[in-house]
Every structure is written in C-alpha cells, then in structure tokens.
Amino acid sequence: MAFSYVFLRFLHHFMLHKRASEASSSSSVASEIVGSDLASSSSPIKRRRIEITDSASENSPIVASGGSSSSSVVQQRDMAFGNSNRQEIDEDLHSRQLAVYGRETMRRLFASNVLISGMHGLGAEIAKNLILAGVKSVTLHDERVVELWDLSSNFVFSEDDVGKNRADASVHKLQDLNNAVVVSSLTTSLTKEHLSGFQVVVFSDISLEKAIEFNDFCHSHQPPIAFVKADVRGLFGSVFCDFGPEFTVLDVDGEEPHTGIIASISNENQAFISCVDDERLEFQDGDLVVFSEVEGMTELNDGKPRKIKSARPYSFTLEEDTTGYGTYVKGGIVTQVKQPKLLNFKPLREALSDPGDFLFSDFSKFDRPPLLHLAFQALDRFTSEAGRFPVAGSEEDAQQLISIATAINTGQGDLKVDNVDHKLLRHFAFGAKAVLNPMAAMFGGIVGQEVVKACSGKFHPLFQFFYFDSVESLPSEPLDSSEVAPRNSRYDAQISVFGAKFQQKLEDAKVFTVGSGALGCEFLKNMALMGVSCGDQGKLTVTDDDIIEKSNLSRQFLFRDWNIGQAKSTVAASAAAAINPKFNIEALQNRVGAETENVFDDAFWENLTVVVNALDNVNARLYVDSRCLYFQKPLLESGTLGAKCNTQMVIPHLTENYGASRDPPEKQAPMCTVHSFPHNIDHCLTWARSEFEGLLEKTPAEVNAYLSSPVEYTNSMMSAGDAQARDTLERIVECLDKEKCENFQDCLTWARLRFEDYFVNRVKQLIYTFPEDAATSTGAPFWSAPKRFPRPLQYSSSDPSLLNFITATAILRAETFGIPVPEWTKDPKAAAEAIDNVIVPDFEPRKDAKIVTDEKATSLTTASVDDAAVINDLIAKLENCRHNLSPDFRMKPIQFEKMSVVILNHDVCL
C-alpha cells in the first residue's frame, strides 16, 4: 500500500480536479492547454472556418477604469503582437478552445511567435501545449544533445535520437501535432538579437546570469517581450514571469459578466437597488455595472457604466443620486462590466531581491516558497562553480549546496529566511539533475497557460514567482547511494530520485485506465515515459467505448486526423507504445459499468495495483469508485472544465473515497418557468436540451422499441395506463403519421413549422392568455420580475441565425429518418429559397388554452380519467402506421453529445 500511495502522489502531478463536471468554481493554477489544426483536406469532416478581423471583439463588455473605452489598449496589444489583418479559425477543430478563450483571444494567439529554449522534458511539454493551442510559430532552441537520461521525460525522443541535437530531434515530431503552426529549430548560441522577433520567450534550461541578461533586454524592448523562466529539478519546480513594465489584463477571470434582474430602485442619493431572489448576485464592491430594460427610471438605460458599493446577495447601492430621475415602474437587467487590470512586472534582476507575494499551491506550506526561492539561487551558484549538478546521493554535494544557500540567506536582509531547512535542501540537491515526467507535465501545462495569457491578455497571469514541491512523494525510507546510482537505463532520472526498487515496482504495476480522451492521452503518455507496466510482470489495461472525432484533435494529442472514426483506446494504446516500446498495454472498447462485470470481473479488479480515472461523467466515476472501494484499490480521480481542473487521490484506509462526499444538487428551475417564463440563459438551455432529447433521441428510441416488439410494447403501455404512457404513444403516432418525413423537403417543412411553433405561435398564445397588463389574483402585475414579457419572432431568410437554425434542425430530422441530405443545403441562398416555399398556416390563439403557472408543478401534462381509452385509440392508430412501414424500418436516435458530428458533416453552424 505504501508503494501505491507514492505511485499516486507521483501521478498526482499530471493534473491538479474533482468533479469538474459538477463544480461551479475551481482553482485555475494549472490549465489544460487545448487547440490545434491537425485536419487535412482528406479529413472526412470538412473544415468550416470563421474569419476574424481586427475589428472583432469579445462578447463580454470590457472598459478601462473610469468608464473610458479600452480600444487604445487593444490597438497597443495588436501592435505588440503583430496581428495580421485576417485570421481564420477552424471552428470544427477549436470548438472547446473557442468556448473558453473567445474569438478575439484566439486571433491574438494565432498571431504570436514563441521561442522555447531548453528541450528536455519540460521544454517538450510546453512546446506540445502551445503547438496544439495553435500559436503562429514555435522555435525550439537547444545546443545540447539527447542523452539516454532524457527518455524518461521527453515523449518525442527515442533511443535512435541519442547523440542528436535536442532541438533538431524534436522539431519533426512536434510539427506533426499541428501543421498550421510553423515549428523550427535553432541550435546555435542564443543572442539578444534573436529574441526581437518573438512575442514570448520561454527558458527552461538556463543559468541565472544569462536569464537576467535576456530578461533585461525583453523588459526594456519596445514593445516588451513577455519572458518566462521555468525550472523542474527532481520533485521541485519554479516559474518566473515578466510580461513588461505595463501589462494590461483585458479579462481577469475569463468568466461571463454577472447579471441580475431588478425588483426595485429607490429615488435617493446613493440609490438602493434590490434584485429578485431567484439567484444570488455575484457583484463586489467597486464593480462597474450597466442597466437595460428599466421602465420608469429610463435615465439608467444610457449604457453608462456605474460604480456600486454595499454589494449583498440580492441588493446593492448605486453611487449615484437618482432623486431627479423618473420613478421606477418595473423590469430591468443589471450587468457587470469587466474592467482591465494594469500589472507592473519587475525584471528578474529586481524580483530576485524583492519577489513580492508568492503564489501558493499548498496552504500547509506557507514557509516553503521563500526557502525554494533561496534553494534555486543556491543551485544556480553551485552549477556555475562546479560546472555540473549535485550528484544524487552525494552528501558532500548536498552539504556544499546547503552552505551556499546559507551564505546567500545571510545577505538577504529583511528577506532572510528564519529557518533554513537542511533536510529539504538535501532532498533538493539529490534530485537536482533529474527532470521527472510528472513534474514536467504539470509545469508544462502551467507555463503553456502563462504563454497564452501573455499573448492574449485573457486571465490573470502568474505574478511573478511560483514554487512547488512534492517531497511527500519520496519513499518513506532513506535511500543509500547505491540505490540511486545510474543503471545506464532510460529511467535513470527517476531512479536518481526514487531508487531502483521503486522503479521496478512501477514496471511491474498492473494499472487500469478508464477513458482515453484528453486526460487519458496525457496519462498514457506519462505512464509510458515513467516505465509504468513496462516490466515482465506489468500490464496496463485501457478502455474507452468512444470513437475519435475531429474536435478531439485539438487536445487529445495522441490522435491525428487520419484516426477520425477509429476507436480511441486502440489508437491511444498504439501511440503510447510507440513512446516506449516496452509498454505492455491492452486496449478495450467496453464501457465500465454493471453491464460489463463479466468483462471486468472480480479476478480483474483483485489483480490491479492502481486505477486511474479519465472519465467525463459523474455516474461512471461513482461506479469505478465503488469498485475500488470494494476491492480496496487506490484510485486517481481527475477531470477538467475549460481552464479549470483538479484531482483527488483515493488511498484505502487513508483518504475518503470519491463518492463519500457529493456536491449539493443544482437548483432546478420550475417546469412552468423553463417552458413559458424563462428569464435567464440557463432556462433556455434546459428547455432546448429537453426538446432536443425528446424529438431526436427519446422518440426515435421509443419508435424502435415498439417496432422491435409491438405486442410486448403495447401491452406495457396498456398496463401503465397513465398520462406518461399516453404522451409517449402520442409522440410515436405523431412521428410515424402526421410528421413522418419521406424526403428532405419534408424535413425542411417540419423544421420550419417547428420554428413557427416554438418562437411565434407559443408566444402569441402566451401573450393572448396573459396580456402585458394582466394581473394576478391579488391584483399585482402578472408580468413582474422575474417574468419578462415576450415578443414573437418574425422569420426572415435574410437572418443567418434563423436560416441556420432551420437548416440544422432539418438535417438532424433527416438523420433520424435515414434520409440523405442534399448538397444544396450548404448553399444559404438555395436553403433560403426552399424554406421560403414552405406554407405556414395562420395561427389563432385559443381562448381555452391552459398554461401552467404553478411553480410547484412537476409536469405540464395532466392526468385524465380517459387515459386508458385514449391509449387504446392511439395503439390502434399505431398499428395502422406500422402496417404502412417496411418491415426493416428503424429510426436513428441522435445523442445530444454527438449532435455536432451530424451538423458539422454538412457545414452548418447552429
């Protein structure tokens, strides 16, 4: 069990996420770097591009302090990063990245040139992430050659590369990750003049003296060149960032602006504003906000940002005198205005003696960053004087480094560390030469994200030093010098830190990895480099029932465009085995759950050493956790959500398991709110997802269930005899009778009439039943906050969003019926003409229409005493429909998660 604990601590560096899919917020110390352009013209999924010009801007409102426009800031950044006039984004490929960064950020990223100096494991990880992210160019610099030692941390090296220049050996394999990025190598001595052509320079293997020289040049350059220095030494790592004397962060957190629905506004100096208690406000004192849709006090609707104070969960005070304004009547939305932040970075020369506040990663180690700040300076002086790193296990070298650290500390004045931990410095010295893969992977993600921040101004950068250590991962028993001596092995770097016995345990480990997506690819790569399951007794089993799609290529780096349509686990296993030919890996395509316990039986679970989750849903995580709990197996749980991530280590008899604590259930909006009175985007998304699944997944699945066993199916419906059974049968009859599609024009007609029903007829019925001046039974206005009076949409084929909605809906409908989609759907003009030919009947609101307004109602369908009789009639109609179908007729249900594949195949954007 001790081995399993150390092994999981070792793996823990890969990612820093617990239930990202459930979490509403999370730390963003480390981020998954996504993005790439691996698709070629031969890709089965054609490329759809969105052109971005210099005038493009983020959707979120951003203004400079005091309410002035930030256009000058944006223009300065355009000049600094040499943005071209037009940039194209392959939205099919970069959909996830676009959702996190936005188009403007992506445009800046695509125009950035980056230098990475030092191509050991850390340099390779940084380069991989940036190439996948899609920067304009990456130049790899290194003057050293590949050693066998490097093979445990750098995934691009093989034994054939030993003796070659590290940059030259890396360039071709890294270029394969993204052909849209120019990847080149530089093998000569680096000069300051080389740096002028880059927007960001990253150094991962450089002396402090040289780093200070280069940083001084970058800091004073016009415009400044963002400078990042990163080091990984054994179980210790550091990052330093300097983005120039005046760096503007355009969007500090990357979150959407917070909003609230106004309930009342007072007419007084320092107006008091209350909002509906539907959702808590996320405002803070000093925030700027803008108002819209306010009735009565219309003076606030001028779009001017206003400062607030006394922010509370459902109210705040406006720093403005409203006594002379009109009296508030009703309505109104208040929206946070995001403000840029100016950061004044210090150059490395100054920051070394005045580091400011350190970024903490472990709040149990408040005293650790200053000590590591001292340790890395001491190591630099040691290597400068000795011309080498301390030897692993050498007490003499360790004592020399401790003496240097003590001497430096004595001269630090106010920054003097009170307690120089000799034991920690000894561990630091022993592992100083080693670049461990888990540390390189973790810091590669952090540094990659810092480069993205430097290029784009999105997210708050690291300011300025970050230190991390994981000495807890070391074996509990001291290692003698013979245990850490080199074996002329590709794992010598790991052996120098953990010892040969631990390395053998890694090689003999029996690992179960569940999932081979973005996290799964990283895990497999890391474990192949570490030598996990690479011994005669070792074996890694990976399973994933999914196939590769184009959007996966931007972050699941083991896949290429020619792998689209193939099984993820098979391709990932093959790619991981290419990294380390001794990797004993078996790929399966089984879902892990109760239905596959014949595959993953008791003997399978009992034989495992450790389980690694790389899943994307909570239910599967809970199932794997329950099996690990039952069989007492260690589990590494992890996940990502945009730029957020975290991990949980589950050690039997030591930590709580994943399922032991649950996040509180999300607040569910009442059914009547979602269907008739939505007042925020979440309500609209909930309704849309429900409609999608009902029409395109559940109903086709019910049709197939009926056609497969008509007698059993109808008997079960008659036995149920309730409103739910009636509704289900009504949907099946409607699908196979009145709304059955025989050709694509039928699908287009169906989609056009759906649009009319959703966005015109239902709204007309709603405002007919509840006019704008309607009142409740108590006499209060019916349309009061949070309800918002709706307006029906008017269809126009000149509106591309409406045209694309109907075309995409028709394509999805055609997919369920197995109807071919004609080529003319890709031509907006032809699609518009076909849609305009659809005859849309006039709508007359019904006087007897019943619209549910009770927020406690759990269903919009009411039971009836005649349900049984109606069900019998529906079954009779269903039998008639079945006789008119071919015996082999079946529908194709579409899962919501797979919708994009269907749509993107036809170059249509929802």
Coordinates of N, CA and C in Angstrom, one line a residue, residues 36 50 105 120 162 169 247 311 324 364 425 431 472 494 497 540 583 588 595 653 656 719 772 850 905:
S36 N -5.6 23.1 -31.8 CA -4.7 22.6 -32.8 C -5.4 22.7 -34.1
I50 N -14.3 30.4 -39.6 CA -14.9 31.7 -39.3 C -13.8 32.8 -39.4
T105 N -9.4 36.4 -28.4 CA -8.2 35.7 -27.8 C -7.5 34.8 -28.7
H120 N 14.6 19.7 -22.9 CA 14.4 18.4 -22.1 C 12.9 18.2 -21.9
V162 N 19.5 9.4 -29.5 CA 20.6 9.7 -28.5 C 21.8 10.1 -29.3
A169 N 16.1 17.0 -32.9 CA 15.4 15.7 -32.7 C 13.9 15.9 -32.4
F247 N 1.6 45.8 -18.2 CA 0.9 44.8 -19.0 C -0.6 44.8 -18.6
A311 N -22.4 45.7 -1.8 CA -23.0 44.6 -2.5 C -23.4 43.5 -1.6
G324 N -33.7 63.0 -8.9 CA -34.3 63.7 -10.1 C -34.7 62.8 -11.2
S364 N -0.6 24.4 3.4 CA 0.1 23.9 4.5 C 1.6 24.1 4.5
L425 N 16.7 20.9 1.7 CA 17.7 21.3 0.8 C 18.5 20.0 0.4
G431 N 18.1 15.4 -6.0 CA 17.3 15.2 -7.3 C 17.5 16.3 -8.3
E472 N 6.5 14.8 -0.5 CA 5.7 13.8 0.1 C 5.8 12.5 -0.8
Q494 N 14.6 9.0 -12.9 CA 13.6 8.6 -11.9 C 14.3 7.8 -10.8
V497 N 16.0 9.7 -8.1 CA 15.1 10.4 -7.1 C 14.5 9.3 -6.2
L540 N -0.9 -2.7 -18.4 CA -1.9 -1.6 -18.3 C -3.1 -1.9 -19.2
F583 N 6.1 -0.9 -23.3 CA 4.9 -0.6 -22.6 C 3.9 -1.8 -22.9
L588 N -9.2 -1.9 -24.8 CA -10.6 -2.5 -24.9 C -11.5 -1.3 -25.2
E595 N -23.2 -3.5 -16.5 CA -23.4 -4.4 -17.6 C -22.2 -5.1 -18.1
H653 N -8.1 3.2 3.4 CA -7.7 3.3 4.8 C -7.0 4.6 5.1
E656 N -10.7 9.8 2.2 CA -12.1 9.5 1.8 C -12.1 9.1 0.3
S719 N -50.8 -1.5 -19.7 CA -50.7 -1.8 -18.2 C -50.4 -0.6 -17.4
E772 N -50.0 42.1 -21.6 CA -49.0 42.8 -20.9 C -49.5 43.5 -19.7
K850 N -54.7 26.2 -21.6 CA -54.3 26.2 -20.2 C -52.8 26.2 -20.2
N905 N -20.8 17.7 -40.3 CA -20.6 17.0 -41.6 C -21.2 17.7 -42.7

